[in-house]
Amino acid sequence: MSTRKYISRLAIGGICTAVALAASACGAGGPAASTSGTAGTNTVNVLVEAGGHAELTGVAEQCKKDAGVDVNFVELPYDGMFNRLSSEFSSGAVSFDVAALDSVWLPSFKDALQPIDEIFTDEAKKDIFPSLVKEANVDGHFIGLPAWTNAEIILYRKDLFEDAKNKADFQAKYGYELAAPTTWKQYQDISEFFTRDGMYGTDVKGGVETEWLAHVLQAGGPMILDENNNVVIDNDAHKEALDFYVSLTKSAPAGAAQVDWAAAQNLFNQGQTAMTRFWAHAYRQIPKDSPVAGKVGTAPMIAGSAGIGGVPGPWYLTVPKATKNTEAAKKFVQCAYDHNSMGIESSLGLASRISAFEEYQDKEGYESFGPLIETLNGEATATRPATEKWQQIVDTVLVPMLQKAVAGGDSATLLADAKKQIEDLLK
Amino acid sequence: MRVAEKTTHDAGTSATAAAAPSARPAVVRPRRRRGVNREGLEAGRRGTRTLLWILLAAAMVLYGFPFLYLLFTSFKTPIDTIAVPPTILPREWTLENYTNALGRNGVLASFINSIQTAIISTLLSLLLAVPAAYGITRYKTLSGRIFIMAALVTRMVPPVAIGIPLASMMASMGLSDTPIALSIAHTTISLPLSIWLMASFFEAVPKDLEEAATVDGCSRLGALWRVVIPVVSGGIAVTAIFAFLASWNEFLFALLMTAIRSQTTPVVIANFQTQFGLDWGSMTALAAVYSIPVILLTLLLQRKIVAGMTLGAVKG
């Protein structure tokens, strides 16, 4: 048989197989049901952002042993997950029984989620960070169990901080000992000190808003909205935080307006910045071949006049009202609470229970947990405002405003403009 | 050539023209002038050719460099992939990214799903586009013209606007998370373009061919099947490639409509970018592997594609 004929027959065979598979409505991913499981079955589909999948893998295995619940994961990229959730919740037919939701999405989907009050026992409430207990409670019911949480802490170059010459030079210049910063002033001084010889003291992230919001909390303000949903972005705390944020640009790489999480993480892992304020999980994700591997120290988020303040970044396990498999779904959520510490062994390495973090904080490789616990328990730490418009506020007002500010815009004018824009959005 | 001929003609008539006060000196020395023109022409051609080569090389670099960069990045170590400033070639070559990417759960299944979805979508597109385009071009009715314009208008609707309703429809029909649902969705993207492409190919086929087939005893459908389709087979190959690529690379509908059983590779590739970091190495490795079938398919159908592209080029 000639090669051409062989290829043709192979192609026809392939096409026939594909058509036959399509006709039987089978995909290659497995035999699982495409819509949420039928009532009474012990199989649940769990929708999860790709980065969080590993966090729940161990839990799923344990849940099968303990409760006999089989778990299929539906893994999606972060950028598309909100659209998918909107689409399925609005249609009323969901393809999952449990969804892991970013905290900022809870207000948007609260009406499509079932209460899971029974999991929030008094004991559980004591073992979950207070800000998360508050955030999970919407309109008097708990609608999400924090599966893992995160917060920004300080990562710094331990080798540079412990260098005898650096210590002496710093002491001579600033009059106090070089150590991990605890205040805004120290952070500014250390950033300035290390900005030399092609290196920078820190980064300034103009492309993301969370870090500036943490400084707002440290300055004593509620973020953006007060408890009555009044827009307070133009108050003293916001201005003080913005001025501090912008003041660091002189000790940071150029182009701060475009720096986002990925860029800042790259700069630090490449050894180009001496300090960064970054999500705690990044400590365990420093590549082994990075020039800074093994040379990084951790500290709690810096404190302003109101004390240590950070913005938690939890993900909540939720059960949609439209699932046909509520019982098994809730069993899985309970398993996730019971075996919460298993997430710490995953590649992301996070948990949500205080006891889980405490169990690991003194172990080698988990040095970021102590500072993370301290930051999450910080007196000024608070979650983001519970408004459905939050993502819109971030994308259309906060990030553009920060980008203008780090590029040299007048902070008072920018905050006043932002206030008007947010008020228009919330009308 | 024309300049040279004109010069020769001038030379032949120079004797009669010599008396004329407007006679030019060039006429007196035709041989030398002809030589200058030839050299000038050659130089001009060389210049044009060089310019074309430069433009071609620039276009190749423009299109090829991102792919080459992707390919090189897939062989870099983790720290090398995020180097600031970035390097083109890996400092140290590694296959670790391929091991990570291909070892990831669900990757093989997603490949099969992508192939399955793209084949079904391509077949559906051709099955609908070929008769539709043939009817429109051969019967030339007002409704046909309105139809083909309407098909074009559907291309102007952003996919996200129809993605969510389409996903809801598939769910209500019990088809969510099936390759057939995604194939139908992909066909909505490729069908309008397929109809337009096929219509232009059918336009290039002379009606006389069909009439001759009819005289020889073919029915209208027989003429279409035995005469017209073989003539436009190059065009069908081009259309098939476009339809295949539209489905192969599609992301949004795959994101909205697939879950466990039918998730395609573009969604899996996107999953390497998470809220907690971006795994450049694995992402580029999987993207490189995913581009192989398309490259092979294009090479396999290269002749047909070229034939299709030039179909009708000599018409008139």
XYZ file of C-alpha atoms in Angstrom:
743
model
C 0.000 0.000 0.000
C 1.396 3.421 -0.903
C 2.180 5.910 1.854
C -0.439 8.291 0.527
C -3.136 5.612 0.663
C -1.981 4.566 4.100
C -2.213 8.147 5.402
C -5.643 8.543 3.800
C -6.937 5.374 5.415
C -5.444 6.386 8.749
C -7.117 9.794 8.488
C -10.460 8.251 7.556
C -10.132 5.820 10.472
C -9.397 8.724 12.831
C -12.335 10.720 11.565
C -14.669 7.747 11.953
C -13.473 7.180 15.529
C -13.971 10.839 16.369
C -17.453 10.857 14.892
C -18.348 7.623 16.667
C -17.150 9.036 19.990
C -19.107 12.211 19.372
C -22.201 10.255 18.505
C -21.951 8.457 21.810
C -21.474 11.868 23.490
C -18.279 10.639 25.113
C -15.279 12.755 25.881
C -11.857 11.439 26.660
C -11.798 13.000 30.097
C -13.708 10.237 31.807
C -17.148 8.894 32.447
C -18.244 11.404 35.038
C -21.633 13.036 34.859
C -21.525 16.402 33.161
C -24.145 18.002 35.298
C -24.099 17.962 39.049
C -24.476 14.495 40.469
C -27.883 12.939 40.884
C -29.506 12.953 44.287
C -28.194 10.376 46.650
C -24.991 9.558 44.791
C -21.661 9.922 46.484
C -19.827 11.546 43.586
C -19.288 15.293 43.594
C -17.900 17.593 40.927
C -15.727 20.309 42.440
C -15.053 23.459 40.423
C -11.695 24.920 41.320
C -9.215 27.458 39.991
C -6.189 25.703 38.512
C -3.819 27.013 41.188
C -6.008 25.724 43.992
C -6.545 22.245 42.609
C -3.488 20.818 44.352
C -4.746 22.198 47.673
C -7.766 19.926 47.566
C -6.302 16.782 46.022
C -5.219 15.272 49.343
C -8.518 16.218 50.943
C -10.399 14.453 48.141
C -8.449 11.234 48.693
C -9.044 11.389 52.418
C -12.725 12.165 51.906
C -13.149 9.030 49.832
C -11.690 6.972 52.665
C -13.613 8.708 55.453
C -16.977 9.486 53.916
C -16.992 7.438 50.719
C -17.297 10.569 48.590
C -15.744 10.399 45.121
C -14.495 13.713 43.802
C -14.053 14.890 40.208
C -12.255 18.180 39.829
C -13.218 20.687 37.157
C -10.141 22.827 36.796
C -10.414 26.273 35.184
C -8.119 29.252 34.728
C -8.778 32.181 37.067
C -9.591 34.625 34.286
C -12.412 32.481 32.931
C -13.856 31.201 36.151
C -16.078 34.178 36.940
C -17.687 33.966 33.469
C -18.284 30.255 33.870
C -19.838 30.707 37.290
C -22.045 33.554 36.070
C -23.163 31.482 33.123
C -24.065 28.407 35.152
C -25.646 30.200 38.098
C -27.796 32.308 35.791
C -28.941 29.239 33.820
C -29.871 27.414 37.016
C -28.175 24.233 35.766
C -24.796 23.765 37.359
C -22.148 21.255 36.333
C -20.590 21.184 39.794
C -21.668 20.404 43.332
C -18.990 22.391 45.123
C -17.224 25.517 43.885
C -14.096 27.068 45.328
C -14.712 30.825 45.063
C -12.376 33.758 45.423
C -13.531 35.869 48.366
C -14.297 38.840 46.115
C -16.923 36.772 44.260
C -18.959 35.826 47.335
C -21.175 38.957 47.252
C -21.880 38.424 43.531
C -23.050 34.832 43.913
C -24.503 34.879 47.416
C -28.063 34.284 46.185
C -27.045 31.137 44.313
C -25.332 29.502 47.299
C -26.673 27.317 50.100
C -26.056 28.095 53.766
C -23.560 25.753 55.400
C -24.104 26.961 58.968
C -23.760 23.463 60.419
C -20.026 23.398 59.589
C -19.392 26.644 61.465
C -19.545 25.255 64.990
C -18.260 27.382 67.876
C -15.063 25.364 67.837
C -14.639 25.957 64.097
C -15.220 29.681 64.470
C -12.395 29.858 67.009
C -10.027 28.050 64.658
C -10.647 30.297 61.646
C -9.185 33.806 61.425
C -11.785 36.352 62.643
C -11.806 38.378 59.420
C -12.658 35.222 57.452
C -15.454 34.191 59.806
C -16.910 37.651 59.256
C -16.529 37.511 55.472
C -18.059 34.022 55.166
C -21.221 35.221 56.866
C -23.526 36.892 54.386
C -26.966 38.085 55.461
C -26.827 36.030 58.647
C -25.761 32.714 57.103
C -22.393 31.144 56.456
C -22.180 30.471 52.731
C -18.537 29.519 52.297
C -15.892 27.614 54.213
C -12.420 29.096 53.810
C -10.393 26.290 52.212
C -7.134 28.205 52.254
C -6.054 31.738 52.896
C -3.142 33.962 52.149
C -1.936 37.461 52.974
C 0.977 39.648 52.057
C 4.007 39.435 54.271
C 7.545 40.804 53.921
C 10.117 38.730 52.045
C 13.623 40.042 52.369
C 17.177 39.062 51.466
C 18.468 37.544 54.672
C 22.005 37.316 53.271
C 22.135 41.058 52.597
C 20.544 41.963 55.918
C 23.052 39.806 57.815
C 26.087 41.078 55.933
C 28.434 42.769 58.438
C 29.364 45.650 56.118
C 25.740 46.344 55.276
C 24.869 46.309 58.956
C 27.639 48.756 59.839
C 26.899 51.074 56.929
C 23.202 51.099 57.675
C 23.784 51.794 61.374
C 26.093 54.673 60.482
C 23.641 56.191 58.019
C 20.293 55.755 59.771
C 21.249 55.379 63.406
C 19.547 52.063 64.104
C 20.250 48.407 63.404
C 19.506 46.842 60.040
C 16.740 44.271 60.538
C 13.473 43.221 58.939
C 11.305 46.372 58.853
C 8.336 46.738 61.153
C 7.257 50.293 60.333
C 6.721 52.403 57.224
C 9.733 54.562 58.089
C 12.038 51.557 58.400
C 10.732 50.143 55.155
C 11.496 53.432 53.389
C 14.998 53.654 54.901
C 15.951 50.070 54.064
C 14.572 50.407 50.541
C 16.642 53.535 50.032
C 19.761 51.889 51.506
C 19.718 48.909 49.146
C 18.980 50.942 46.021
C 22.509 50.925 44.631
C 24.828 48.996 42.322
C 22.002 48.045 39.939
C 19.835 46.706 42.731
C 16.631 48.118 44.175
C 15.383 48.218 47.732
C 11.855 47.156 46.876
C 9.218 47.109 44.166
C 6.143 49.272 43.711
C 3.205 47.508 42.106
C 1.123 49.946 40.099
C -0.746 47.150 38.330
C -2.512 45.759 41.403
C -4.448 47.384 44.215
C -4.272 45.008 47.201
C -0.942 46.191 48.529
C -2.011 49.816 48.654
C -5.233 48.741 50.370
C -3.175 46.994 53.054
C -1.414 50.311 53.683
C -4.809 52.020 53.935
C -5.718 49.575 56.703
C -2.376 50.224 58.402
C -3.151 53.945 58.301
C -6.386 53.301 60.170
C -9.009 53.502 57.484
C -11.688 51.160 56.285
C -10.945 50.299 52.649
C -12.787 52.399 50.069
C -16.232 52.032 51.708
C -17.192 52.527 55.357
C -19.670 50.308 57.212
C -22.581 52.286 55.733
C -21.222 51.860 52.195
C -20.204 55.518 51.939
C -17.206 56.050 49.675
C -14.318 57.221 51.867
C -11.457 56.888 49.417
C -10.594 60.566 49.765
C -10.053 60.494 53.557
C -6.717 60.994 55.338
C -5.912 57.287 55.677
C -6.194 56.693 51.937
C -4.096 59.766 51.145
C -1.439 58.885 53.722
C -1.247 55.333 52.343
C -1.052 56.531 48.759
C 1.700 59.040 49.547
C 3.701 56.319 51.318
C 3.155 53.918 48.426
C 4.314 56.468 45.868
C 7.296 57.505 48.034
C 8.804 54.045 47.473
C 9.057 54.530 43.698
C 12.458 56.201 44.108
C 13.770 52.942 45.569
C 12.051 50.697 43.016
C 12.642 49.693 39.397
C 11.327 52.087 36.764
C 7.941 51.481 35.184
C 6.089 50.935 38.459
C 2.769 51.545 36.706
C 3.143 48.242 34.865
C 4.487 46.149 37.737
C 2.028 43.471 38.865
C 2.363 40.370 41.034
C 4.180 38.303 38.426
C 6.676 41.074 37.652
C 7.384 41.764 41.319
C 7.869 38.071 42.042
C 10.256 37.764 39.098
C 12.284 40.755 40.220
C 12.682 39.337 43.714
C 13.444 35.797 42.569
C 16.050 37.187 40.164
C 17.759 38.960 43.051
C 16.992 42.446 41.762
C 15.079 43.674 44.810
C 16.143 43.397 48.433
C 12.610 43.301 49.824
C 9.110 42.706 48.574
C 5.677 42.742 50.124
C 4.168 39.608 48.671
C 1.666 36.807 49.246
C 3.045 34.298 51.740
C 2.816 31.293 49.404
C 5.610 32.794 47.266
C 8.167 31.906 49.929
C 7.804 28.200 49.191
C 7.704 28.786 45.450
C 11.156 30.329 45.029
C 12.790 28.237 42.286
C 15.628 26.036 43.508
C 17.940 27.477 40.850
C 17.107 31.075 41.803
C 20.063 33.182 42.996
C 18.063 33.986 46.131
C 17.057 30.414 47.002
C 17.895 29.732 50.652
C 18.708 33.392 51.257
C 15.224 34.725 51.968
C 13.835 35.778 55.309
C 10.210 36.456 56.210
C 8.503 39.006 58.439
C 4.934 40.083 59.124
C 3.434 42.861 57.035
C 4.684 46.295 58.167
C 2.646 48.381 60.545
C 1.304 51.895 60.161
C -0.256 54.037 62.866
C -3.109 51.503 63.212
C -0.780 48.520 63.546
C -0.144 45.531 61.298
C -2.712 45.269 58.581
C -3.088 42.962 55.637
C -5.778 42.024 53.154
C -6.534 38.295 53.408
C -6.861 36.357 50.170
C -9.023 33.373 51.066
C -10.880 30.958 48.785
C -14.193 29.595 49.997
C -15.764 26.210 49.350
C -19.405 26.784 48.524
C -22.392 24.592 47.711
C -24.702 25.898 44.975
C -28.444 25.831 45.571
C -28.867 24.210 42.146
C -26.852 21.095 42.958
C -28.767 17.827 43.054
C -26.228 16.354 45.389
C -26.301 18.582 48.455
C -25.608 15.853 50.973
C -22.400 14.594 49.353
C -21.326 18.165 48.605
C -21.622 19.147 52.248
C -19.783 15.985 53.266
C -16.894 17.077 51.062
C -16.856 20.576 52.565
C -16.801 19.040 56.028
C -13.876 16.820 54.956
C -12.059 19.907 53.699
C -12.437 21.460 57.126
C -11.476 18.306 59.013
C -8.357 17.681 56.909
C -7.506 21.296 56.223
C -3.824 20.861 57.034
C -3.396 18.496 54.064
C -3.318 21.531 51.790
C -0.063 22.600 53.407
C 1.693 19.585 51.919
C 0.588 20.605 48.413
C 2.542 22.732 45.943
C 0.642 25.860 47.008
C 1.184 25.050 50.663
C -1.656 26.926 52.344
C -4.496 26.229 54.764
C -7.208 28.232 56.461
C -7.348 26.910 60.015
C -5.161 28.619 62.582
C -4.291 25.242 64.112
C -3.083 23.952 60.721
C -0.697 26.880 60.263
C 0.480 26.609 63.861
C 1.215 22.911 63.442
C 3.689 23.685 60.669
C 5.098 27.106 61.571
C 8.181 25.778 63.348
C 9.046 23.225 60.678
C 11.836 23.841 58.236
C 10.602 25.316 54.968
C 7.506 26.871 56.551
C 9.140 30.012 57.930
C 6.499 32.143 56.226
C 3.695 30.770 58.430
C 4.613 32.652 61.622
C 4.535 36.047 59.859
C 1.390 34.995 57.985
C -0.434 34.133 61.205
C 0.683 37.422 62.750
C -0.478 39.380 59.720
C -3.838 37.613 59.506
C -4.364 38.268 63.209
C -3.173 41.881 62.835
C -5.367 44.451 64.548
C -5.859 46.369 61.293
C -6.332 43.326 59.038
C -9.668 43.314 57.231
C -11.266 41.735 54.183
C -12.311 43.665 51.113
C -15.671 45.463 51.059
C -18.573 43.137 50.364
C -19.983 44.689 47.243
C -20.940 43.043 43.962
C -19.241 45.901 42.165
C -15.858 45.273 43.777
C -14.110 43.823 40.744
C -15.452 46.652 38.599
C -14.200 49.209 41.128
C -10.781 47.586 41.091
C -10.473 47.326 37.311
C -11.918 50.662 36.310
C -11.024 52.948 39.209
C -8.404 51.707 41.668
C -5.771 50.276 39.337
C -5.900 53.190 36.834
C -5.699 55.619 39.750
C -2.653 53.846 41.223
C -0.964 53.806 37.836
C -1.420 57.563 37.540
C -0.231 58.080 41.115
C 3.021 56.130 40.720
C 3.614 57.992 37.467
C 3.592 61.281 39.384
C -0.064 62.318 39.610
C -1.340 64.456 42.488
C -2.698 62.087 45.136
C -5.439 64.354 46.493
C -6.845 65.060 43.028
C -6.657 61.406 42.012
C -8.461 60.269 45.168
C -11.174 62.899 44.717
C -11.711 61.770 41.113
C -11.763 58.129 42.220
C -14.417 58.915 44.828
C -16.708 60.362 42.202
C -16.172 57.405 39.861
C -16.906 54.853 42.582
C -20.019 56.720 43.671
C -21.221 56.646 40.063
C -20.567 52.900 39.864
C -22.472 52.212 43.065
C -25.541 54.288 42.123
C 11.566 44.668 -23.340
C 9.377 47.453 -24.566
C 12.057 50.036 -23.970
C 14.564 47.970 -25.902
C 12.168 47.515 -28.790
C 11.455 51.192 -28.852
C 15.171 51.923 -28.969
C 15.603 49.551 -31.922
C 12.739 51.222 -33.717
C 14.295 54.618 -33.118
C 17.563 53.392 -34.560
C 15.865 52.143 -37.715
C 14.230 55.436 -38.402
C 17.185 57.581 -37.468
C 18.086 58.357 -41.042
C 14.827 60.063 -41.802
C 14.660 61.639 -38.447
C 18.172 63.054 -38.565
C 17.083 66.151 -40.412
C 14.495 66.993 -37.887
C 15.570 69.747 -35.511
C 14.208 67.812 -32.544
C 16.388 64.733 -33.168
C 18.018 63.592 -29.909
C 21.703 62.599 -29.589
C 20.752 59.232 -28.122
C 19.462 58.169 -31.498
C 22.977 58.443 -32.907
C 24.346 55.912 -30.414
C 21.648 53.289 -30.101
C 23.920 50.339 -29.244
C 25.359 51.933 -26.109
C 21.980 53.141 -24.911
C 20.488 49.672 -25.289
C 23.281 48.291 -23.099
C 22.610 50.858 -20.405
C 18.942 49.987 -20.378
C 19.590 46.270 -20.065
C 21.961 46.805 -17.152
C 19.511 49.214 -15.569
C 16.724 46.724 -15.938
C 18.783 43.925 -14.462
C 19.815 46.141 -11.580
C 16.197 47.143 -11.067
C 15.094 43.521 -11.031
C 17.831 42.597 -8.609
C 16.811 45.498 -6.383
C 13.170 44.468 -6.464
C 14.100 40.873 -5.749
C 16.338 41.905 -2.829
C 13.587 44.110 -1.445
C 11.109 41.250 -1.723
C 13.502 38.902 0.043
C 14.023 41.441 2.809
C 10.257 41.856 3.212
C 9.809 38.089 3.174
C 12.523 37.633 5.777
C 10.987 40.375 7.920
C 7.572 38.724 7.678
C 9.081 35.362 8.562
C 10.863 36.807 11.585
C 7.675 38.613 12.635
C 5.613 35.430 12.486
C 8.284 32.910 13.305
C 10.066 34.596 16.198
C 7.245 34.301 18.762
C 6.978 30.598 17.998
C 10.734 30.107 18.176
C 10.819 32.009 21.460
C 8.051 29.768 22.782
C 9.997 26.725 21.662
C 13.243 27.894 23.292
C 11.433 28.858 26.482
C 10.027 25.351 26.732
C 13.608 24.079 27.113
C 14.612 26.604 29.806
C 15.013 26.022 33.521
C 12.382 27.679 35.797
C 14.591 30.635 36.723
C 15.679 31.064 33.113
C 12.063 31.417 31.964
C 11.591 34.493 34.142
C 15.025 36.044 33.571
C 15.121 39.847 33.544
C 16.169 40.843 30.900
C 14.944 37.752 29.060
C 17.307 35.581 27.044
C 16.370 34.004 23.730
C 18.328 30.771 24.007
C 18.247 28.665 27.160
C 21.369 28.964 29.304
C 20.858 25.336 30.216
C 18.714 22.982 28.123
C 16.216 20.819 29.970
C 13.266 18.558 29.189
C 11.822 19.065 32.666
C 9.027 21.306 31.381
C 7.864 18.638 28.941
C 7.881 16.028 31.683
C 5.860 18.319 33.960
C 3.388 19.382 31.286
C 2.750 15.985 29.750
C 2.684 14.263 33.130
C -0.072 16.531 34.342
C -3.394 14.837 34.922
C -5.852 15.285 32.056
C -3.418 16.475 29.393
C -3.659 13.383 27.188
C -7.447 13.347 27.497
C -7.566 17.020 26.547
C -5.531 16.280 23.418
C -7.954 13.589 22.353
C -10.855 15.924 23.070
C -9.275 18.675 20.981
C -8.731 16.360 18.022
C -12.225 14.936 18.296
C -13.883 18.343 18.595
C -11.879 19.875 15.749
C -12.604 16.980 13.373
C -16.333 16.978 14.087
C -16.519 20.756 13.820
C -14.615 20.716 10.506
C -16.869 18.011 9.086
C -19.977 19.889 10.206
C -18.681 23.124 8.692
C -17.931 21.505 5.349
C -21.166 19.550 5.324
C -23.128 22.770 5.717
C -20.883 25.255 3.929
C -20.329 23.353 0.653
C -24.002 22.975 -0.354
C -24.864 26.420 1.021
C -22.087 28.120 -0.946
C -22.872 26.116 -4.067
C -26.530 27.058 -3.916
C -25.769 30.714 -3.350
C -23.272 30.989 -6.210
C -25.192 28.917 -8.743
C -28.726 30.168 -8.222
C -27.886 33.801 -7.451
C -31.207 34.606 -5.813
C -31.936 37.639 -3.660
C -32.480 35.422 -0.626
C -29.099 33.821 -1.292
C -27.420 37.211 -1.317
C -29.203 38.205 1.889
C -28.212 34.888 3.463
C -24.527 35.255 2.678
C -24.503 38.823 4.012
C -26.312 37.656 7.141
C -23.692 34.927 7.573
C -21.042 37.610 7.513
C -22.901 39.673 10.095
C -22.774 36.771 12.553
C -18.975 37.070 12.458
C -19.313 40.576 13.828
C -20.979 39.425 17.056
C -18.388 39.004 19.819
C -18.156 35.312 20.799
C -18.651 36.150 24.475
C -22.099 37.547 23.614
C -23.283 34.188 22.300
C -21.085 31.982 24.481
C -23.149 32.196 27.642
C -26.579 31.694 25.955
C -25.113 28.864 23.896
C -23.767 27.191 27.046
C -27.210 27.487 28.663
C -28.876 25.991 25.581
C -26.491 23.053 25.532
C -27.067 22.506 29.248
C -30.832 22.521 28.801
C -30.469 19.920 26.027
C -28.348 17.776 28.301
C -25.316 18.219 26.095
C -23.018 20.188 28.356
C -19.527 18.798 28.733
C -19.775 16.746 25.523
C -17.565 17.062 22.435
C -20.628 17.320 20.208
C -21.842 20.433 22.068
C -18.462 22.088 21.743
C -18.224 21.054 18.086
C -21.586 22.645 17.344
C -20.469 25.791 19.148
C -17.236 25.856 17.173
C -19.174 25.379 13.951
C -21.013 28.632 14.671
C -17.640 30.346 14.492
C -16.247 28.647 11.408
C -19.390 28.249 9.309
C -19.781 31.859 8.083
C -16.147 32.022 6.983
C -16.425 28.583 5.386
C -19.470 29.640 3.375
C -17.704 32.780 2.148
C -14.560 30.888 1.244
C -16.408 28.124 -0.558
C -18.591 30.646 -2.388
C -15.494 32.332 -3.792
C -14.106 28.949 -4.914
C -17.369 27.924 -6.602
C -17.476 31.302 -8.362
C -14.164 30.418 -10.002
C -15.508 27.218 -11.558
C -16.942 27.840 -15.072
C -20.588 26.884 -15.474
C -19.668 25.225 -18.761
C -18.055 22.369 -16.855
C -21.304 21.466 -15.174
C -23.260 21.918 -18.363
C -20.894 19.543 -20.118
C -21.361 17.014 -17.337
C -25.124 17.400 -17.605
C -24.952 16.831 -21.361
C -22.979 13.659 -20.606
C -25.853 12.428 -18.483
C -25.056 13.676 -15.000
C -27.812 14.994 -12.768
C -27.239 18.389 -11.107
C -26.075 16.701 -7.910
C -24.010 14.223 -9.930
C -22.276 17.098 -11.701
C -21.595 18.735 -8.371
C -20.195 15.546 -6.868
C -18.253 14.225 -9.879
C -17.081 17.430 -11.531
C -17.310 20.540 -9.373
C -16.197 19.097 -6.031
C -12.972 17.587 -7.476
C -12.202 20.931 -9.139
C -12.625 22.845 -5.866
C -10.936 20.199 -3.715
C -8.058 22.621 -3.103
C -10.565 25.170 -1.881
C -12.196 22.589 0.349
C -8.776 21.804 1.838
C -8.217 25.507 2.581
C -11.667 25.807 4.133
C -11.104 22.642 6.161
C -7.831 23.998 7.486
C -9.477 27.252 8.559
C -12.375 25.424 10.199
C -9.990 23.002 11.925
C -7.795 25.811 13.216
C -10.794 27.804 14.438
C -11.837 24.862 16.575
C -8.333 23.721 17.530
C -7.369 27.084 19.021
C -10.745 28.143 20.408
C -10.744 28.967 24.103
C -13.856 30.814 25.263
C -16.546 28.283 24.337
C -14.331 25.475 25.593
C -14.032 27.315 28.879
C -17.772 27.828 29.195
C -18.995 24.444 27.988
C -16.524 21.813 29.090
C -15.745 20.356 32.460
C -14.450 16.876 33.122
C -15.161 14.833 30.016
C -14.500 17.158 27.125
C -12.061 19.845 28.255
C -9.779 20.779 25.386
C -6.081 21.606 25.509
C -6.326 25.429 25.208
C -8.114 25.465 28.576
C -5.491 23.142 30.051
C -2.710 25.399 28.732
C -4.406 28.408 30.325
C -4.531 26.518 33.607
C -0.785 26.958 33.971
C -1.483 30.598 34.740
C -3.015 30.639 38.158
C -3.746 33.273 40.709
C -0.638 32.165 42.538
C 1.878 32.168 39.724
C 2.615 31.446 36.116
C 4.435 28.271 35.117
C 5.987 29.566 31.896
C 8.055 26.442 31.266
C 5.204 23.922 31.371
C 2.860 26.274 29.573
C 5.229 26.759 26.645
C 6.080 23.053 26.530
C 2.431 22.059 26.214
C 1.780 24.851 23.702
C 4.714 23.628 21.604
C 3.423 20.056 21.618
C -0.097 21.273 20.853
C 1.092 23.099 17.748
C 2.645 19.952 16.205
C -0.577 18.439 14.737
C -1.473 21.734 13.076
C 1.978 22.049 11.538
C 1.799 18.454 10.282
C -1.678 18.955 8.888
C -0.612 22.111 7.069
C 2.420 20.365 5.607
C 0.313 17.380 4.577
C -2.213 19.571 2.808
C 0.322 22.107 1.550
C -0.202 21.344 -2.146
C -3.957 21.438 -1.834
C -3.766 24.709 0.050
C -1.595 26.348 -2.600
C -3.894 25.002 -5.296
C -6.886 26.329 -3.392
C -5.306 29.725 -2.881
C -4.635 30.096 -6.583
C -7.964 28.644 -7.703
C -9.572 31.156 -10.016
C -6.446 33.281 -10.166
C -6.261 32.890 -13.964
C -9.972 33.341 -14.506
C -10.827 35.755 -17.328
